[in-house]
mmCIF file of C-alpha atoms in Angstrom:
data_model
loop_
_atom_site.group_PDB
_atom_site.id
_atom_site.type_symbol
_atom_site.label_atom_id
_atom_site.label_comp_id
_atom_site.label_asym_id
_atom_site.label_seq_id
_atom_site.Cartn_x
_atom_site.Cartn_y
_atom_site.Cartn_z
ATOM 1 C CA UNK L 29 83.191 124.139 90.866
ATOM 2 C CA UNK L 30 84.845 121.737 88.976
ATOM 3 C CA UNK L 31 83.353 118.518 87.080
ATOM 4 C CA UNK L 32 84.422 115.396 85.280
ATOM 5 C CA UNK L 33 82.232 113.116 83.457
ATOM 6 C CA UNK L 34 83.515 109.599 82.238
ATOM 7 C CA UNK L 35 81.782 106.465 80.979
ATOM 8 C CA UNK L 36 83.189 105.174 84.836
ATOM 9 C CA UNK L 37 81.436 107.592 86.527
ATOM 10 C CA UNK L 38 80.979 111.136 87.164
ATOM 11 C CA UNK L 39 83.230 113.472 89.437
ATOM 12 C CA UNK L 40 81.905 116.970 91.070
ATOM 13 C CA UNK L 41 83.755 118.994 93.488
ATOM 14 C CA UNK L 42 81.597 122.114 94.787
ATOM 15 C CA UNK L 43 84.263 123.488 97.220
ATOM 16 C CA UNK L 44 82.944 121.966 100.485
ATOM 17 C CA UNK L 45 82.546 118.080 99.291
ATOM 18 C CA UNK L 46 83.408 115.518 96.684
ATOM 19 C CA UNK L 47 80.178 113.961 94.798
ATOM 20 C CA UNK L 48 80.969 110.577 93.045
ATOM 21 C CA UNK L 49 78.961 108.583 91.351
ATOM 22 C CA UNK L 50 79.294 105.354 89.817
ATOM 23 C CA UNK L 51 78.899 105.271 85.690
ATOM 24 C CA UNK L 52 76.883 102.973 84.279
ATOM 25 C CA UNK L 53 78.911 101.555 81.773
ATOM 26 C CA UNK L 54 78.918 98.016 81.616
ATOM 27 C CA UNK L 55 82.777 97.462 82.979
ATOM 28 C CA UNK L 56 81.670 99.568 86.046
ATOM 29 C CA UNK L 57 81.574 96.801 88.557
ATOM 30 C CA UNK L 58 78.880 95.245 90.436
ATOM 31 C CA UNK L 59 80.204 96.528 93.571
ATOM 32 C CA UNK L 60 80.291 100.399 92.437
ATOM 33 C CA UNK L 61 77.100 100.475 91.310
ATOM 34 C CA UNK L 62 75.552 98.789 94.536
ATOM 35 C CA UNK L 63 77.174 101.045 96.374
ATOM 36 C CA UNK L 64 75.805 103.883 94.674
ATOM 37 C CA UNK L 65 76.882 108.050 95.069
ATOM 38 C CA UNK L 66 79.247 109.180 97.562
ATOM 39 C CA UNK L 67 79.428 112.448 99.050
ATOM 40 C CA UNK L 68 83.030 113.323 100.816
ATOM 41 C CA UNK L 69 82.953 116.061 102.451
ATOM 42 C CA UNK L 70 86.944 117.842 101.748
ATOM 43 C CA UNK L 71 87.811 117.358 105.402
ATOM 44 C CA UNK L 72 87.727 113.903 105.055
ATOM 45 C CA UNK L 73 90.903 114.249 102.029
ATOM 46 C CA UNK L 74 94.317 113.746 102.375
ATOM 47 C CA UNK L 75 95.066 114.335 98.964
ATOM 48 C CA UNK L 76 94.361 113.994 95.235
ATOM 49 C CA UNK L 77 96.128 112.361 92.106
ATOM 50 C CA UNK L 78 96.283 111.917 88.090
ATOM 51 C CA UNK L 79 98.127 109.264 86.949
ATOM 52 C CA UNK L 80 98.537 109.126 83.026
ATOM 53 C CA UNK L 81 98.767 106.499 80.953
ATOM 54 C CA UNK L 82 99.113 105.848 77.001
ATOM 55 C CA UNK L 83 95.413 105.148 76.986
ATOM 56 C CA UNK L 84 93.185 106.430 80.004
ATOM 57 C CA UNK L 85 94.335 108.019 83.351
ATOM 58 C CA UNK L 86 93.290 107.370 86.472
ATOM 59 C CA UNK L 87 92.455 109.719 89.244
ATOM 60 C CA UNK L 88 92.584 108.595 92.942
ATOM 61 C CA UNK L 89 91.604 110.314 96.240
ATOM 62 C CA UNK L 90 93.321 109.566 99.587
ATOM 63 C CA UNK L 91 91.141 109.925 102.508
ATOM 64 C CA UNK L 92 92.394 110.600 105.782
ATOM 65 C CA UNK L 93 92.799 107.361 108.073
ATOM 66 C CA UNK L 94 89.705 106.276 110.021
ATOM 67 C CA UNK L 95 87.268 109.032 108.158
ATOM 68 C CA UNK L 96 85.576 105.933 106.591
ATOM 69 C CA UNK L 97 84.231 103.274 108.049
ATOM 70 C CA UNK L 98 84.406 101.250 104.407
ATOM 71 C CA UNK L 99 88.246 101.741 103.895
ATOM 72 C CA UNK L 100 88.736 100.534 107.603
ATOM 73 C CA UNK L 101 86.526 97.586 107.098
ATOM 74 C CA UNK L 102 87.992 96.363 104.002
ATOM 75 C CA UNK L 103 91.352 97.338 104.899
ATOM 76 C CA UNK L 104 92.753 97.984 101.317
ATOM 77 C CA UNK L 105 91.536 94.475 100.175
ATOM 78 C CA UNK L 106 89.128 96.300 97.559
ATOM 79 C CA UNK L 107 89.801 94.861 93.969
ATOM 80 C CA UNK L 108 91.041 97.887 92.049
ATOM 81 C CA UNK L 109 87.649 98.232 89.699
ATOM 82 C CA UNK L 110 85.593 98.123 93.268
ATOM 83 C CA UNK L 111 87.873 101.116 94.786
ATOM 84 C CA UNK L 112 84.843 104.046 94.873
ATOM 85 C CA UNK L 113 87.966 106.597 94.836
ATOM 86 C CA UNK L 114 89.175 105.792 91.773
ATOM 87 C CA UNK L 115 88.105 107.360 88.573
ATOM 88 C CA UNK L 116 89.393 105.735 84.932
ATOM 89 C CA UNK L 117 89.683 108.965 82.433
ATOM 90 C CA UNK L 118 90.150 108.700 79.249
ATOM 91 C CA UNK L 119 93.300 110.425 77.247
ATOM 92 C CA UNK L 120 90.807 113.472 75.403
ATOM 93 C CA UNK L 121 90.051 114.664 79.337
ATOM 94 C CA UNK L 122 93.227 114.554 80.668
ATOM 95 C CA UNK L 123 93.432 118.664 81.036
ATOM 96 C CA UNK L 124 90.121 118.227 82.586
ATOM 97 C CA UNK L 125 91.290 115.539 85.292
ATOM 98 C CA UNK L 126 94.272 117.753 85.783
ATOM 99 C CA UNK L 127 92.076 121.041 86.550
ATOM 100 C CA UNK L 128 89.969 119.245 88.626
ATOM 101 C CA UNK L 129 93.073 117.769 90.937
ATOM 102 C CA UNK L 130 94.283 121.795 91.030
ATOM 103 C CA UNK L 131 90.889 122.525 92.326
ATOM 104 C CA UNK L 132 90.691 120.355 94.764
ATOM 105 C CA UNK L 133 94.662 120.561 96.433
ATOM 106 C CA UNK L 134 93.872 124.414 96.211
ATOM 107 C CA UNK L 135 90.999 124.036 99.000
ATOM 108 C CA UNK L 136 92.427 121.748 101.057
ATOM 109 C CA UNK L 137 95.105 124.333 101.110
ATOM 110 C CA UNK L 138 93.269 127.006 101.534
ATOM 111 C CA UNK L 139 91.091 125.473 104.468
ATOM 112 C CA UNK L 140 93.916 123.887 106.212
ATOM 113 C CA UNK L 141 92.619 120.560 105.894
ATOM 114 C CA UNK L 142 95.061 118.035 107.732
ATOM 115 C CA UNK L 143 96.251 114.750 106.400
ATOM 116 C CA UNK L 144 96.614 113.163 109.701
ATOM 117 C CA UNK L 145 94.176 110.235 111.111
ATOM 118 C CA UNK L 146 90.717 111.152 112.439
ATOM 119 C CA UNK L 147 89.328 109.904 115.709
ATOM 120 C CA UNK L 148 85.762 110.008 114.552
ATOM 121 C CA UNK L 149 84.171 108.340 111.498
ATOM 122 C CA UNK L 150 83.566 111.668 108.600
ATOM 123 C CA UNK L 151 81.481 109.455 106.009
ATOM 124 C CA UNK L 152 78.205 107.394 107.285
ATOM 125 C CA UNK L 153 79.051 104.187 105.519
ATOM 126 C CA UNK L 154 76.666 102.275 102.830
ATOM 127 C CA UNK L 155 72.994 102.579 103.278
ATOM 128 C CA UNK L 156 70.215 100.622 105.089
ATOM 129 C CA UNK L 157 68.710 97.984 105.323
ATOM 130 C CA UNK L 158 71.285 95.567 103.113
ATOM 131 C CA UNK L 159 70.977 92.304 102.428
ATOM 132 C CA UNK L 160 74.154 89.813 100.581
ATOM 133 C CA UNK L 161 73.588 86.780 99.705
ATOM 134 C CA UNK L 162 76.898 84.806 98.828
ATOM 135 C CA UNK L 163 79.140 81.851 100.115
ATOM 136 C CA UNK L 164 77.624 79.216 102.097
ATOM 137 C CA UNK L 165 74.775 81.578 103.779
ATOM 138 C CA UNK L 166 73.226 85.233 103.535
ATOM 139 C CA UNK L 167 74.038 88.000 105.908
ATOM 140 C CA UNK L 168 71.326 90.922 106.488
ATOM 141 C CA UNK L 169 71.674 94.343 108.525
ATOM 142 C CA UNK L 170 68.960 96.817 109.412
ATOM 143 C CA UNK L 171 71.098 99.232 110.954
ATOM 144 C CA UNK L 172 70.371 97.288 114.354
ATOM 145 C CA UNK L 173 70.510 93.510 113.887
ATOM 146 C CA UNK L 174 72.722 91.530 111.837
ATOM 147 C CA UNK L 175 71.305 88.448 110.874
ATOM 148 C CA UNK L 176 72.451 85.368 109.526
ATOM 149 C CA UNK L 177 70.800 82.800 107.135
ATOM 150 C CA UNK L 178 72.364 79.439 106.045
ATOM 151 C CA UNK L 179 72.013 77.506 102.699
ATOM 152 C CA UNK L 180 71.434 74.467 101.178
ATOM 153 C CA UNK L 181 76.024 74.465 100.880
ATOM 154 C CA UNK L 182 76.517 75.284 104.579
ATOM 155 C CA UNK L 183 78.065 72.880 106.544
ATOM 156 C CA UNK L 184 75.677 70.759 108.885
ATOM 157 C CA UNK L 185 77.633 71.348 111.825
ATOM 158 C CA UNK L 186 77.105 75.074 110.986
ATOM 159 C CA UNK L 187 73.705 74.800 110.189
ATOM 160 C CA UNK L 188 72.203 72.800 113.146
ATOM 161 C CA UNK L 189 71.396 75.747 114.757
ATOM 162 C CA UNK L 190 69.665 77.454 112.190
ATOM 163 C CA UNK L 191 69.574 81.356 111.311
ATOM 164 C CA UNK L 192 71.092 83.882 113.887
ATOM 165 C CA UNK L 193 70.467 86.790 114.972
ATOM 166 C CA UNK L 194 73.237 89.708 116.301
ATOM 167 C CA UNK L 195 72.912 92.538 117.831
ATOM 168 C CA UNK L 196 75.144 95.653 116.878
ATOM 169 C CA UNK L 197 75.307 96.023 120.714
ATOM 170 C CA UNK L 198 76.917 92.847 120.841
ATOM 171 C CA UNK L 199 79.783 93.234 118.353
ATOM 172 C CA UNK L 200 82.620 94.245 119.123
ATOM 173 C CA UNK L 201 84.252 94.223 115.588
ATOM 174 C CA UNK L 202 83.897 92.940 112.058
ATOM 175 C CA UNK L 203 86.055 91.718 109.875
ATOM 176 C CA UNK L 204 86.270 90.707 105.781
ATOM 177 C CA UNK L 205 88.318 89.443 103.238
ATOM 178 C CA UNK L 206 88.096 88.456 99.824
ATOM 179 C CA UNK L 207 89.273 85.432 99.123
ATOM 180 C CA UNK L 208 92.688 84.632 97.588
ATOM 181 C CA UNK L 209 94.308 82.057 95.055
ATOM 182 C CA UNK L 210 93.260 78.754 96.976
ATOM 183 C CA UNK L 211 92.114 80.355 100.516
ATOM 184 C CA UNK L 212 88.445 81.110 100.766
ATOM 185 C CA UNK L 213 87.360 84.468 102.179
ATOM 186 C CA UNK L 214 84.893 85.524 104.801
ATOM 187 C CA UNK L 215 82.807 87.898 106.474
ATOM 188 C CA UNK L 216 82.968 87.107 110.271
ATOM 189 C CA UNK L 217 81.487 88.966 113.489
ATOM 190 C CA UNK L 218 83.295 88.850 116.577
ATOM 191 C CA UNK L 219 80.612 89.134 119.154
ATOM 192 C CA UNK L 220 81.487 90.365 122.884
ATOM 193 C CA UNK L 221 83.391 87.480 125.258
ATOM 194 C CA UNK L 222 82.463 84.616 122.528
ATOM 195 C CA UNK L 223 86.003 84.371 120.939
ATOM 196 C CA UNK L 224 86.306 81.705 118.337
ATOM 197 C CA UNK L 225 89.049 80.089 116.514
ATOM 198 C CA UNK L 226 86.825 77.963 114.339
ATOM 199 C CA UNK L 227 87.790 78.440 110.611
ATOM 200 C CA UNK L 228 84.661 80.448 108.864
ATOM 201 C CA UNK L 229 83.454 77.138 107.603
ATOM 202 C CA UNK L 230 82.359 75.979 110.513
ATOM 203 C CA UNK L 231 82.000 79.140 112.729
ATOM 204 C CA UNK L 232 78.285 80.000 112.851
ATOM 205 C CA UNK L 233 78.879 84.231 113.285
ATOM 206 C CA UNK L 234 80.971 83.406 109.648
ATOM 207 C CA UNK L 235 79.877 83.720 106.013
ATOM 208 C CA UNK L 236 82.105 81.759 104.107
ATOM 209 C CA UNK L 237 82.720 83.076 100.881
ATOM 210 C CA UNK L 238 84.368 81.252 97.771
ATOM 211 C CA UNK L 239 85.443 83.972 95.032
ATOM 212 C CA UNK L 240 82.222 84.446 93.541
ATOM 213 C CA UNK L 241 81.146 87.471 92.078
ATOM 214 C CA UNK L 242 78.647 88.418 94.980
ATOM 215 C CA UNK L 243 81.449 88.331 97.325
ATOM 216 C CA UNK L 244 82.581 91.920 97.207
ATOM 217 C CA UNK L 245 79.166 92.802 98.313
ATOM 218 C CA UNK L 246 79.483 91.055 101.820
ATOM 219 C CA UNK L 247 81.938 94.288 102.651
ATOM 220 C CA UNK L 248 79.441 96.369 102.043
ATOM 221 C CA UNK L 249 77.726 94.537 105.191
ATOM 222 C CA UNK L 250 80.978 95.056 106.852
ATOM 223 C CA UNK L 251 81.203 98.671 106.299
ATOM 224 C CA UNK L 252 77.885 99.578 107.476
ATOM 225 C CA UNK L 253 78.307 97.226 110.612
ATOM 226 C CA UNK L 254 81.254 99.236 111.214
ATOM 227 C CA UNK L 255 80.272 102.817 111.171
ATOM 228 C CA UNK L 256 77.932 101.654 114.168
ATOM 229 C CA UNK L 257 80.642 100.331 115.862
ATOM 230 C CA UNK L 258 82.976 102.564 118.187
ATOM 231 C CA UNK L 259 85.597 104.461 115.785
ATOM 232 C CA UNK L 260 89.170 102.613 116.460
ATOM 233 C CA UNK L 261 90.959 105.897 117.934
ATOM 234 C CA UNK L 262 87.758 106.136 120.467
ATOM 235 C CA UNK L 263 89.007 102.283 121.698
ATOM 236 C CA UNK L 264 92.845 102.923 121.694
ATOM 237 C CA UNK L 265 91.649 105.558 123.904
ATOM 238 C CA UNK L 266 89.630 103.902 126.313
ATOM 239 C CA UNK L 267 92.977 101.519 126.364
ATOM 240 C CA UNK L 268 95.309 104.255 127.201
ATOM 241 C CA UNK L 269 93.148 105.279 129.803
ATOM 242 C CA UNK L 270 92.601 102.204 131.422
ATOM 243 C CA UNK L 271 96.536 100.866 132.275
ATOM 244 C CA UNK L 272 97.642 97.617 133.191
ATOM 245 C CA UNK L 273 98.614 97.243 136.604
ATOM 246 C CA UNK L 274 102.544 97.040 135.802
ATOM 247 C CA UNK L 275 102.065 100.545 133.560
ATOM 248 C CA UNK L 276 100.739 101.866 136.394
ATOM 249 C CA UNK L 277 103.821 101.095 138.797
ATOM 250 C CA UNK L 278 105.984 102.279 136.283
ATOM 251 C CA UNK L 279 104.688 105.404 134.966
ATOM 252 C CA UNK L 280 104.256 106.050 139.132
ATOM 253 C CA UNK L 281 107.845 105.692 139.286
ATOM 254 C CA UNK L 282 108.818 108.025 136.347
ATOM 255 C CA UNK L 283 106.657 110.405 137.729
ATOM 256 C CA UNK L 284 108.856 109.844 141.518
ATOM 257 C CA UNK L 285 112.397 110.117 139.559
ATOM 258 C CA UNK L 286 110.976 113.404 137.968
ATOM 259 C CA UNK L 287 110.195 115.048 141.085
ATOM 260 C CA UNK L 288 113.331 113.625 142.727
ATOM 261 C CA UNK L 289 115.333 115.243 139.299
ATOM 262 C CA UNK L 290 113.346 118.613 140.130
ATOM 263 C CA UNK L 291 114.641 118.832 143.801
ATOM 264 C CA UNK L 292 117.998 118.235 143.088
ATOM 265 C CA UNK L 293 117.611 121.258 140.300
ATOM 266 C CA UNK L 294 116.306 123.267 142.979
ATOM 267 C CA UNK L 295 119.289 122.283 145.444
ATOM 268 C CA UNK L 296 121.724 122.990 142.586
ATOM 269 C CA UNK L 297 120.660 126.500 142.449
ATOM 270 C CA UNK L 298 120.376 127.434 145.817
ATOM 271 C CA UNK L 299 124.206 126.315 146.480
ATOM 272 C CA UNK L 300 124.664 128.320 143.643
ATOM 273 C CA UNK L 301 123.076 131.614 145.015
ATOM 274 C CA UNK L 302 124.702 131.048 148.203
ATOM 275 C CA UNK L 303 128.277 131.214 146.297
ATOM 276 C CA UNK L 304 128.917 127.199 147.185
ATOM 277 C CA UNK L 305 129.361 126.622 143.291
ATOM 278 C CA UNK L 306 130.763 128.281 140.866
ATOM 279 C CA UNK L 307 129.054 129.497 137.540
ATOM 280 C CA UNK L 308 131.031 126.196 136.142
ATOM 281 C CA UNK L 309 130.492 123.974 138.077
ATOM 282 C CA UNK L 310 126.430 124.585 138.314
ATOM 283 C CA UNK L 311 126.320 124.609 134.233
ATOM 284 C CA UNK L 312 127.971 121.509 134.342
ATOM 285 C CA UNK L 313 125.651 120.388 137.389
ATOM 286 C CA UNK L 314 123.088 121.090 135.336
ATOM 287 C CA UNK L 315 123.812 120.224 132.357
ATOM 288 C CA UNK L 316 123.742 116.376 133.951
ATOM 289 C CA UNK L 317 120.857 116.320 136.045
ATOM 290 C CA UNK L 318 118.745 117.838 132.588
ATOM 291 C CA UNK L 319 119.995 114.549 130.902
ATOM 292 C CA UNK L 320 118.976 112.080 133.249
ATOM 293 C CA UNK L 321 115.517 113.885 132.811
#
């Protein structure tokens, strides 16, 4: 086992999983502690790091792409005090933060762990029932609905129809960003064959959001939206399986030159049993028709 404790949280690795929780330190941000403990189990790593500094270290884990549904729904947007796998140390526990990084590359080692993309989600995403309140409006989700309350700042063209209600069934994504110098941010839901282009202001499956303090929160929403949605690799899937017609015709005609390439291999070699080429001139044969393959 190994352990870290810092006023930014505490670290514990038991061999099988990673248990972080949040410190309670007052520069631990709003978003950590909301978000509360994580456990990641080690199949979910990609790797480890210490980075030192004159002052305090940090440590950082890399999880595997698409084991959580919170990294793919904020898609590296996080505010570097909000990043869960991040852990400030400070300079007296620097051997400690380097032990613990050993540790922890020495099982993934030793179990073989992978540090290519998953194709199913390997963390269940923040907790329900969740409720943000932020923006122009507040967004709730009870595992099942996501629903969608307007304030007293919401547009009235956004507004007129009052609170809405989604269901997870009818998603089929989620999106959210922070927002950025003099852009706003949003959290928006894109809801099966209702496509919008309307700018989060005015779109009424939106939360606008205006760089308030609350805002982070609003991905928490998104995250746990997410890990109910189908995992990304499980889609692309479904898309290579279902070809345009054009793919079709032309993976039909690969597969026709390849069986045309086979025959004349086969052709090739019987001339060359019957003595009609020589050992030359079938290498060479060969050698061209293997090319064109």
């Amino acid at each position: 086992m190994a352990e870290i404790i810092q006023k930014d949280g505490t670290w514990i690795f038991d061999g099988d999983a990673l248990r972080l929780t949040p410190g309670r330190d007052k520069n631990v941000g709003l978003f950590r502690r909301t978000l509360g403990e994580l456990v990641v189990p080690l199949g979910a790593l990609a790797g480890v790091s210490f980075e030192q500094g004159r002052r305090s270290g940090r440590l950082r884990l890399r999880l595997r792409d698409g084991a959580d549904p919170l990294l793919h729904a904020t898609g590296g947007r996080l505010a570097e005090g909000d990043d869960p796998y991040q852990l400030t140390v400070e300079s007296d526990r620097y051997g400690v933060a380097e032990y613990f990084v050993d540790e922890v590359r020495n099982a993934l080692l030793l179990d073989g762990v992978p540090a290519d993309p998953v194709a199913e989600y390997l963390l269940p995403g923040p907790a329900v029932p969740l409720s943000v309140s932020a923006g122009d409006g507040t967004a709730s989700f009870d595992g099942e609905h996501v629903r969608l309350e307007w304030n007293w700042k919401t547009e009235d063209a956004k507004s007129a129809a009052g609170a809405r209600t989604l269901a997870v069934t009818d998603l089929v994504g989620v999106e959210w960003r922070p927002s950025a110098g003099l852009e706003n941010g949003y959290i928006r839901f894109a809801v099966r064959h209702a496509p919008t282009k309307a700018p989060p202001k005015y779109d009424p499956n939106s939360v606008e959001l205006w760089g308030f303090k609350k805002d982070p929160l609003m991905a928490l929403i998104a995250a746990a939206v997410q890990a109910r949605l189908p995992h990304p690799a499980a889609a692309e899937t479904d898309v290579r399986l279902e070809p345009t017609e054009p793919a079709r015709e032309l993976t039909a005609a690969a597969e026709d030159g390849h069986d045309a390439l086979l025959r004349r291999l086969r052709e090739l070699g019987e001339l060359h049993r019957d003595g009609v080429l020589t050992d030359e001139e079938f290498s060479m044969a060969k050698q061209a028709v293997l090319k064109r393959m």
